[in-house]
XYZ file of C-alpha atoms in Angstrom:
521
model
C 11.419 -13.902 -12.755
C 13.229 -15.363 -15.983
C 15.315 -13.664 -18.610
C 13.731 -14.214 -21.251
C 15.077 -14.722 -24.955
C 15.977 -12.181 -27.433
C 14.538 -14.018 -30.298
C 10.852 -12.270 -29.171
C 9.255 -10.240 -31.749
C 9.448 -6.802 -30.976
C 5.922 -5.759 -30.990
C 6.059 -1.875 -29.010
C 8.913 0.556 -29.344
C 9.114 3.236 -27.319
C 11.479 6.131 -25.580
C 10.362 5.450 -22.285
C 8.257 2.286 -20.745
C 6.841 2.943 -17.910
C 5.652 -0.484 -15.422
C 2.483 0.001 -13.576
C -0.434 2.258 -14.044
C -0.502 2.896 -9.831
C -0.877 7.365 -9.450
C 2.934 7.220 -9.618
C 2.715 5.155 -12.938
C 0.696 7.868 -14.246
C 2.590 10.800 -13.329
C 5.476 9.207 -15.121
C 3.846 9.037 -18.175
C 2.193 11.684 -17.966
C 5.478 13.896 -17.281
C 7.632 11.750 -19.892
C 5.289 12.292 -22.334
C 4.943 16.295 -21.797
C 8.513 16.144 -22.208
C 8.418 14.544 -25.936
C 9.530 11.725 -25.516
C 7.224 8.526 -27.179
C 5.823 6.785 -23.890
C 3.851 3.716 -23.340
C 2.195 2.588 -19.616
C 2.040 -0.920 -18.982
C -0.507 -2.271 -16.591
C -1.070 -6.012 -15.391
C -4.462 -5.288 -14.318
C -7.523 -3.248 -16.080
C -7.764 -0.336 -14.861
C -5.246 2.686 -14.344
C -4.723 4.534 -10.898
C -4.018 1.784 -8.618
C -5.148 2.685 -4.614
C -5.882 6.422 -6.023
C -9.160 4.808 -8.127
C -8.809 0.947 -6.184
C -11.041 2.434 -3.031
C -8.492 4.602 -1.184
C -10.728 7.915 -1.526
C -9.317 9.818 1.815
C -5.798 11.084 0.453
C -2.838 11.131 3.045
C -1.670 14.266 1.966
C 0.840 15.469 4.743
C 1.738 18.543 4.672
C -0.261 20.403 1.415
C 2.461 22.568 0.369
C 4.819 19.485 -0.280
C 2.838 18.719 -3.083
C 3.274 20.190 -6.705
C 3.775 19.874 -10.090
C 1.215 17.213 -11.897
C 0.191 15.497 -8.293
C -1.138 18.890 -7.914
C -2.921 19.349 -11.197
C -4.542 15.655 -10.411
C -6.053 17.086 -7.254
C -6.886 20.537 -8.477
C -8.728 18.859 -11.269
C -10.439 16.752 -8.620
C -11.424 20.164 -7.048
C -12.767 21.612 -9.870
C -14.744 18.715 -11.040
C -16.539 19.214 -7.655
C -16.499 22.855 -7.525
C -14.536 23.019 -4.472
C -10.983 24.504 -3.779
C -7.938 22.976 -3.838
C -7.537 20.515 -0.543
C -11.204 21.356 0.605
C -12.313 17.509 -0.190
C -10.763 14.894 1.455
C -10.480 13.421 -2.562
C -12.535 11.870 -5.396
C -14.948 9.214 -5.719
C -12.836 6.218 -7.063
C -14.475 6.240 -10.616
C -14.174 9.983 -10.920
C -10.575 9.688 -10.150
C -9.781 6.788 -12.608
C -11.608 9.327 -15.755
C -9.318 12.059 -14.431
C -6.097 10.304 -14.537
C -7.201 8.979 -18.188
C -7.695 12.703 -19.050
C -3.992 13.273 -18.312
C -2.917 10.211 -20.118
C -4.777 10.886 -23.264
C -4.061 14.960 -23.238
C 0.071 14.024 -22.898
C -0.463 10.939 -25.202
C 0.777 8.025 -23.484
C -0.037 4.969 -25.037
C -1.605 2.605 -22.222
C -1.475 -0.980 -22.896
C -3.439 -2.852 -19.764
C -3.556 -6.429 -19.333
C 0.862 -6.591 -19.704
C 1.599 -8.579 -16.954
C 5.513 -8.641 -16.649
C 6.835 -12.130 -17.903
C 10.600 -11.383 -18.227
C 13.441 -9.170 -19.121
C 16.453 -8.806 -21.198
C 19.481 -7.571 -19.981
C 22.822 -6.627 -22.202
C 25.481 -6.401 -19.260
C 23.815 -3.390 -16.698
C 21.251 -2.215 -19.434
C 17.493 -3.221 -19.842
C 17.100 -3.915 -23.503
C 13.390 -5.055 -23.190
C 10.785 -6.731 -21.128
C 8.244 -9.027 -21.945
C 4.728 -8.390 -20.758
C 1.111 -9.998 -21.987
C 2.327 -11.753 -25.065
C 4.756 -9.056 -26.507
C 8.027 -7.354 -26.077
C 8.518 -4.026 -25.513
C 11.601 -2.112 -25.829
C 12.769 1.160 -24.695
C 15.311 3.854 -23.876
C 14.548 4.272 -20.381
C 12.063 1.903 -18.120
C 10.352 3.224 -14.833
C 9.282 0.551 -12.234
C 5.999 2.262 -10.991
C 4.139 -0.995 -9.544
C 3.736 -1.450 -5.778
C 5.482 -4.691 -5.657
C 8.857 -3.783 -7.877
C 8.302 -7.292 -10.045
C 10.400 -5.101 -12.793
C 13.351 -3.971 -10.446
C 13.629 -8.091 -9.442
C 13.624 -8.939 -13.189
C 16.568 -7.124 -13.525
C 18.205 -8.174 -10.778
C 18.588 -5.334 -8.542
C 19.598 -5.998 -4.883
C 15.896 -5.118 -2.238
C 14.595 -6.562 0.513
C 11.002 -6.887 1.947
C 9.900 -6.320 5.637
C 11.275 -5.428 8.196
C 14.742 -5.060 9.161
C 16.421 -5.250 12.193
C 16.825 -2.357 14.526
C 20.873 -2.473 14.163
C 21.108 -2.238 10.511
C 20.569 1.865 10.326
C 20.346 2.246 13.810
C 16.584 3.458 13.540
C 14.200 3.525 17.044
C 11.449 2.172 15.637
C 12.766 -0.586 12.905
C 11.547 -4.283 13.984
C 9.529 -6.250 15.848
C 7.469 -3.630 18.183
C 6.963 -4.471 21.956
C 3.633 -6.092 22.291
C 2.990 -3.766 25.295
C 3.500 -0.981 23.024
C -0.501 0.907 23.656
C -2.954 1.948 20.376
C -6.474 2.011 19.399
C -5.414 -0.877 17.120
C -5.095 -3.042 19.752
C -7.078 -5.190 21.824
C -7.514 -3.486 25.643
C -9.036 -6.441 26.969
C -7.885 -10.164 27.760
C -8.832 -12.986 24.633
C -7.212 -16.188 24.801
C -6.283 -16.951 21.397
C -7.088 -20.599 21.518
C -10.601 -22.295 20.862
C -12.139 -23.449 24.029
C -13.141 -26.887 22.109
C -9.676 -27.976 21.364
C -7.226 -25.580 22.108
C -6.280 -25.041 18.476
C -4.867 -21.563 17.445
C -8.109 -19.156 16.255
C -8.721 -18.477 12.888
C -6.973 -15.213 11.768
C -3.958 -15.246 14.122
C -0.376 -15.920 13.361
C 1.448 -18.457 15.247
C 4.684 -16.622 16.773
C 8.022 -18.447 16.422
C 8.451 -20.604 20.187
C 11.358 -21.655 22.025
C 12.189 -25.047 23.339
C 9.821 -24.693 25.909
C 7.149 -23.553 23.989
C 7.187 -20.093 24.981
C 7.327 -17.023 22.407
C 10.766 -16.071 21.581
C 9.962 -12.665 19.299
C 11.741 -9.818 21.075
C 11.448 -6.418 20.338
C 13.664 -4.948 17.234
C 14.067 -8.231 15.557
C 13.700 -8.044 11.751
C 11.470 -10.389 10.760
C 10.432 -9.626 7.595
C 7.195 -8.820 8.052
C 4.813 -6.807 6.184
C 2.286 -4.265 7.275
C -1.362 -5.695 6.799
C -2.915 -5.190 3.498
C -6.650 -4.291 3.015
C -9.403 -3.735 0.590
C -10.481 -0.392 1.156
C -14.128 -0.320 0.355
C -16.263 2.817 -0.902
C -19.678 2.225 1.181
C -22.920 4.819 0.614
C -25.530 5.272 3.388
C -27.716 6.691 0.807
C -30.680 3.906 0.022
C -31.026 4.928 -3.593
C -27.054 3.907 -4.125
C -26.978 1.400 -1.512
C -26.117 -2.482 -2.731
C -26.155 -4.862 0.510
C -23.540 -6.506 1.564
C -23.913 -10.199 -0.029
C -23.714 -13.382 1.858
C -20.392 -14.813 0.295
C -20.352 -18.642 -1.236
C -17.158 -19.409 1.206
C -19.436 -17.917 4.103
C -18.110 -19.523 7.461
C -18.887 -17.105 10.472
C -16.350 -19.399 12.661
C -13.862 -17.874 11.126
C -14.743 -14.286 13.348
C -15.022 -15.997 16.712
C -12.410 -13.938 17.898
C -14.273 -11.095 17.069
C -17.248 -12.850 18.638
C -15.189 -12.348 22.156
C -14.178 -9.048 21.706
C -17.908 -8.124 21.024
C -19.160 -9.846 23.998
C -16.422 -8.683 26.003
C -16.945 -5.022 25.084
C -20.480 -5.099 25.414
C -22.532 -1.789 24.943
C -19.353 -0.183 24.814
C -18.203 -0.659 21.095
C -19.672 0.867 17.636
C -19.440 -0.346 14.234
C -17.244 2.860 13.647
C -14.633 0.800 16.488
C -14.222 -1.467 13.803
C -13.622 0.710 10.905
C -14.144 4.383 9.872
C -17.509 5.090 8.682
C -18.390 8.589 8.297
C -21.226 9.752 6.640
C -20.915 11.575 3.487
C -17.113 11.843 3.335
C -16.678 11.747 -0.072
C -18.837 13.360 -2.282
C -21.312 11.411 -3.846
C -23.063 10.385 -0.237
C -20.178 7.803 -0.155
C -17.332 6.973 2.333
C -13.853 5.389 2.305
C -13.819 2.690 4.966
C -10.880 2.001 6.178
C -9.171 0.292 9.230
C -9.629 1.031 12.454
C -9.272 -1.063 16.122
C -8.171 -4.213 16.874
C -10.007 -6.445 14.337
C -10.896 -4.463 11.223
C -11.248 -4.583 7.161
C -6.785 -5.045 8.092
C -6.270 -8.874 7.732
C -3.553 -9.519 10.287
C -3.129 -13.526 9.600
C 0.755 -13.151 8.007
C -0.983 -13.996 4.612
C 0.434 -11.341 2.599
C 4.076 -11.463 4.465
C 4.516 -13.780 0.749
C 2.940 -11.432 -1.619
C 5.668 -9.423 -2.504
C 7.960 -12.463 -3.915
C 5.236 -14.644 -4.870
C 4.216 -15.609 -8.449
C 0.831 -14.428 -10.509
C -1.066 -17.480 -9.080
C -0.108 -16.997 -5.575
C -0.951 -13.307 -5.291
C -4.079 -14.274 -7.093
C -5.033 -16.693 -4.247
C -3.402 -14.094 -1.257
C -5.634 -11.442 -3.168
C -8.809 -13.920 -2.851
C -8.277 -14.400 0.977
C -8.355 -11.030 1.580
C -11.400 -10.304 -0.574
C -13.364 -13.492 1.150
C -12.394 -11.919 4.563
C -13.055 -8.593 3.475
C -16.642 -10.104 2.667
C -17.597 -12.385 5.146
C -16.367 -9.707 7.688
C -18.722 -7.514 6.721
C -21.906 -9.937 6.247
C -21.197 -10.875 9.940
C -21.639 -7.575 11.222
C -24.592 -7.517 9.366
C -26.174 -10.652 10.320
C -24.875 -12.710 12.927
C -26.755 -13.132 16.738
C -23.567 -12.776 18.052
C -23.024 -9.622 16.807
C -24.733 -6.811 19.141
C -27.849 -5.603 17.963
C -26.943 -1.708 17.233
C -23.798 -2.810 15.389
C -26.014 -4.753 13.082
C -28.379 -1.992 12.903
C -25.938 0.652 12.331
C -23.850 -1.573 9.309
C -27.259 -2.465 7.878
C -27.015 1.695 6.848
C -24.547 0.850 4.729
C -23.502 -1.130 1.378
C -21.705 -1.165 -1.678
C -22.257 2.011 -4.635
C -23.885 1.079 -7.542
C -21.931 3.166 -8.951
C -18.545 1.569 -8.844
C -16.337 -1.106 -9.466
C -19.424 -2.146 -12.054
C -16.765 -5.078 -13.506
C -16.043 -6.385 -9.810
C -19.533 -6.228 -8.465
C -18.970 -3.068 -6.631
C -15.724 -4.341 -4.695
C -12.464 -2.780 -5.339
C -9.879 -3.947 -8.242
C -7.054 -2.776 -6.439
C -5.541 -4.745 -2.905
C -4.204 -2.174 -0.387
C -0.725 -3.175 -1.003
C 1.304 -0.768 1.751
C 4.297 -2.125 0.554
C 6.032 -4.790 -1.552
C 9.852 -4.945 -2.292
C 12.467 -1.998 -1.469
C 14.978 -1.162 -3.833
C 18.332 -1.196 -2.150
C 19.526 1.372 -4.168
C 22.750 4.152 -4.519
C 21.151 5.597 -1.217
C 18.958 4.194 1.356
C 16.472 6.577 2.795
C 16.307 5.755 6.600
C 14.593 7.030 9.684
C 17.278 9.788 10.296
C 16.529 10.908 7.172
C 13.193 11.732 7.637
C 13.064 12.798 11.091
C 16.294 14.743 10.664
C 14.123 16.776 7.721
C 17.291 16.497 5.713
C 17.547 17.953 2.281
C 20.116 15.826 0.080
C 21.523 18.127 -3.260
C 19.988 15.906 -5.546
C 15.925 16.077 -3.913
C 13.510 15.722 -6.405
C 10.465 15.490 -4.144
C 9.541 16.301 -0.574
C 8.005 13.809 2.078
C 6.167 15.247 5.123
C 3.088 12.314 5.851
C 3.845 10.952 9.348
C 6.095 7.440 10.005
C 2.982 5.306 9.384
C 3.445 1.463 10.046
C -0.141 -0.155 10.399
C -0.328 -3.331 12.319
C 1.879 -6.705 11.085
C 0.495 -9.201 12.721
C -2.470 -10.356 14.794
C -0.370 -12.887 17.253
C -0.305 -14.051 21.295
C 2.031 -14.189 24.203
C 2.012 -15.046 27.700
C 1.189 -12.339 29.913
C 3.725 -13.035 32.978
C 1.496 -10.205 34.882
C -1.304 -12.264 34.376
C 0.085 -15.343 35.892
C 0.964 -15.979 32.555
C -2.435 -15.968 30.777
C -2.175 -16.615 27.210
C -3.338 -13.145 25.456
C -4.061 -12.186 21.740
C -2.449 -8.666 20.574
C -1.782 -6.871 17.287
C 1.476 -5.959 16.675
C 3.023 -3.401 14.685
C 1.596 -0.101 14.766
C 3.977 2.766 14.452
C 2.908 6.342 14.242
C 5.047 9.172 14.724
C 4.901 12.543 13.230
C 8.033 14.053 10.884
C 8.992 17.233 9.608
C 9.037 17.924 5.766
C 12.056 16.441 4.414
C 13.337 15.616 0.814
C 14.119 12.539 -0.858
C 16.896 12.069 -3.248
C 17.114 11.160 -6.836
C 19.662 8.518 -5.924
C 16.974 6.573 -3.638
C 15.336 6.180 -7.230
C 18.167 4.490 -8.684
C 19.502 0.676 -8.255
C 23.313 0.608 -8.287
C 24.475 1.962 -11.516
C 26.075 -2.314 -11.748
C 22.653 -3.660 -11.611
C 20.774 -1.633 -14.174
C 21.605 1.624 -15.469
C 18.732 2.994 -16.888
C 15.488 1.929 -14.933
C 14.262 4.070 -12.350
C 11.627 3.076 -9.341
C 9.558 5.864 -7.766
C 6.995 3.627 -5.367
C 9.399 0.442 -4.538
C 12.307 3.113 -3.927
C 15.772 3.073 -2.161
C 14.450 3.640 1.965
C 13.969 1.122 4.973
C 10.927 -0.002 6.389
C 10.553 2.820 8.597
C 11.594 5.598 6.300
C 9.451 3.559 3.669
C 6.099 4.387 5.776
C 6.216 7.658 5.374
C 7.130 8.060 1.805
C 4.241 5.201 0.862
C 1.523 7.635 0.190
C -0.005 8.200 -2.723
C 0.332 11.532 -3.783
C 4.141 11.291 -2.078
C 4.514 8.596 -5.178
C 2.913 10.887 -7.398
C 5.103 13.298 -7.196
C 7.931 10.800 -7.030
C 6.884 9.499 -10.163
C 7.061 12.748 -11.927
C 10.502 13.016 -10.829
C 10.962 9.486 -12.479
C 9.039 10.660 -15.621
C 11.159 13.595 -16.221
C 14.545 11.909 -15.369
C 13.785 9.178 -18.072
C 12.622 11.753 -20.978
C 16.235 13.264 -20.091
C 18.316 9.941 -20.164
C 15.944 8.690 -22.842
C 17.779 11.528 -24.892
C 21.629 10.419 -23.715
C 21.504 6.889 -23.894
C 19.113 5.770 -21.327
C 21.537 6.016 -18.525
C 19.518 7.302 -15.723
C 22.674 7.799 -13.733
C 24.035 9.896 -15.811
C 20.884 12.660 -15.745
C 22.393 16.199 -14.719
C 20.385 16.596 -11.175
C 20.840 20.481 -11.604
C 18.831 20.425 -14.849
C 16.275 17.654 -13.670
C 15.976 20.333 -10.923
C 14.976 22.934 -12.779
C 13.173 21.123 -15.128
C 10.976 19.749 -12.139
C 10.639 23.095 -10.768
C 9.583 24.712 -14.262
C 6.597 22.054 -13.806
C 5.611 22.982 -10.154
C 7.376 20.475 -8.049
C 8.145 21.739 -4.283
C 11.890 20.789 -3.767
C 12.251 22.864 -0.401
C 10.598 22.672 2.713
């Protein structure tokens, strides 16, 4: 990302900007905006809500009593649109949640501007004096980083990193590279060799591990490596034949590509269900409609390394990562619908299923929104780590509680050589962390870069926590309610300066807790 010039015409004035229409994006505004101060949302795509309307329908909410102020409105209002009670659906159809959110945006009056797609930044010493985004400038107060990959946080140059880190650097159990041994119904529990029986070239779909001089793998357990969990498209499928679109062949159709899954099918026999692949359960979401999401060893998850790049890579790159997935996603699921390899219930039992009519008209009833489970991570005025969170500290300056499990889905489909097995040459998935925590809170200095980098730009999604603290806080209505915090901290400093470091905590506090939020276990 480039500085850009300060010749630019200014062409939007506001008191606080707010980068990224994900939930968090919205609570921001949302919360800014209910505080008086003039707010405009900028969003690079075309449609508001992120993962909350992109196809992620189930919502991880943790513990229910963490949740408050206008993360709970958003899901009583979900509840009453249905006539249920609070928490008694496991959330919205995606379209019904998208019409929500833009209910709250137009009631507080934020001014949404989509198609902005962050082109660069100027910078007077530590202060943001404007970004430039879809043609225009816009300048500000106060600027919130709400998207999931923290483009606006780089701009400025704030310190992050991405991936994993090593186990050393906060002395946290399950940071790194996890043993390959390590046991989960994400992982393969029988023997494929991960090399084509033609050739003995790597299979599609698997990532190639570092080797040593000997051709052996050399990944070892707690190694930061950088790697990100998988990303998905998480796909709202109806059994009911009145809503039902079937799954298309794709142009790109190559069924090679799932030979792999071709052995594990074969090797599994009569054992395996379509719902081994990914969840399917009937009438889940209202609307005779389900959230499908990942689930054993080769899902809708691609575990290739593709998106280890994504968070650092330009507009055309994450354009072509995004594609990949989505051709996957696709030919995955016109496989399972039509190929002789595939057994015949599986076939039979997909065939019940297909795309809604009913949403995502514009994208031919696949998602807008990749399941991105994480991009950058500020490395802020405090670092939220696993002791944190399992510790269920509360910090004097919480502004939001965190209680959803340490959950690290798999980061990588690779191989190794199985010395019990005479050293047979054996595909795994590795990654998967899943450990429950207590309710614990998060501070508003993990929202912060360091006061040098940028003083008044806050980040509520791409916040100041390692990779294993990160997994917890990642959820969506966690961000929410992070974002309020975010919203209400910028009306404040929007009013003193912009200087988000110099917010009183007590009074953002009480502020927050005048509004709802839950700042104690």
């Amino acid at each position: 990302m480039t500085v850009a010039s300060t010749a630019h015409h200014v062409t939007t004035e506001a008191e606080v900007a707010v980068y990224g229409a994900t939930g968090a994006g919205v609570t921001a505004a949302v919360t800014a905006a209910r505080a008086g101060a003039d707010t405009v949302l900028l969003e690079p795509g075309g449609h508001i809500g992120g993962m909350v309307s992109g196809g992620l329908g189930w919502t991880d909410v943790g513990q229910s009593g963490a949740i408050g102020g206008v993360t709970r409105e958003f899901y009583q209002r979900v509840a009453d649109h249905y006539g249920a009670a609070l928490w008694e659906l496991p959330g919205p159809e995606p379209h019904v949640a998208e019409a929500l959110l833009n209910q709250l945006l137009e009631e507080a009056g934020v001014r949404v501007e989509l198609g902005h797609c962050l082109t660069g930044v100027e910078m007077a010493g530590a202060r943001l004096t404007g970004l430039d985004a879809g043609g225009g400038r816009v300048g500000a107060a106060t600027y919130v980083d709400a998207s999931y990959e923290g483009d606006l946080l780089a701009a400025v140059g704030a310190r992050y990193r991405v991936g994993r880190e090593p186990r050393w650097l906060h002395r946290e159990r399950w940071a790194g590279r996890q043993p390959a041994t390590r046991p989960s119904r994400h992982n393969f529990d029988v023997l494929l060799s991960p090399f084509s029986a033609d050739d003995d070239a790597l299979l599609p779909l698997i990532r190639h591990p570092a080797l040593d001089d000997h051709g052996w793998p050399e990944e070892h357990a707690g190694q930061g490596d950088g790697g990100v969990q998988a990303y998905a498209y998480r796909l709202c499928l109806t059994d009911d034949p009145v809503k039902r679109r079937p799954f298309p062949r794709p142009d790109a159709y190559d069924p090679r590509r799932y030979e792999l899954l071709t052995r594990y099918l074969a090797a599994k026999g009569d054992s395996i269900t379509a719902g081994s692949l990914m969840v399917l359960v009937p009438g889940l979401l209202p609307g005779s409609k389900t959230d499908a999401n990942s689930i054993g060893p080769v899902s809708l998850n691609l575990l290739d390394g593709s998106n280890w790049d994504y968070p650092e890579a330009d507009v055309d790159e994450r354009a072509a990562i995004r594609r990949r997935h989505l051709d996957y996603t696709q030919g995955l699921l016109y496989f399972l619908v039509s190929d002789p390899g595939v057994p015949r219930h599986i076939r039979t039992e997909m065939r019940r299923w297909g795309l809604c009519v009913d949403e995502f008209a514009d994208t031919g009833g696949w998602p807008h929104q990749l399941y991105v489970r994480e991009g950058r991570r500020l490395v802020g005025e405090h670092v939220l780590t696993e002791s944190d969170v399992f510790g269920g500290a509360v910090p004097d300056d919480v502004v939001a509680l965190g209680s959803y499990h340490i959950d690290i889905r798999e980061v990588q489909r690779t191989w190794q050589y199985l010395p019990e097995y005479s050293r047979t040459a054996a595909v795994f998935n590795e990654g998967y962390v899943s450990v429950a925590v207590p309710a614990y809170g998060i501070p508003y200095r993990s929202l912060l870069p360091r006061r040098e980098e940028c003083e008044n730009l806050l980040v509520p999604v791409c916040l100041s926590a390692s990779h294993v603290a990160f997994s917890s806080v990642r959820m969506e209505p966690t961000w929410m309610c992070l974002g309020h915090a975010a919203g209400e901290a910028a009306a404040l400093a929007a009013r003193h300066e912009g200087i988000a470091h110099d917010v009183a905590v007590p009074a953002l506090q009480q502020r927050l807790v005048e509004a709802g939020q839950v700042l104690f276990p």
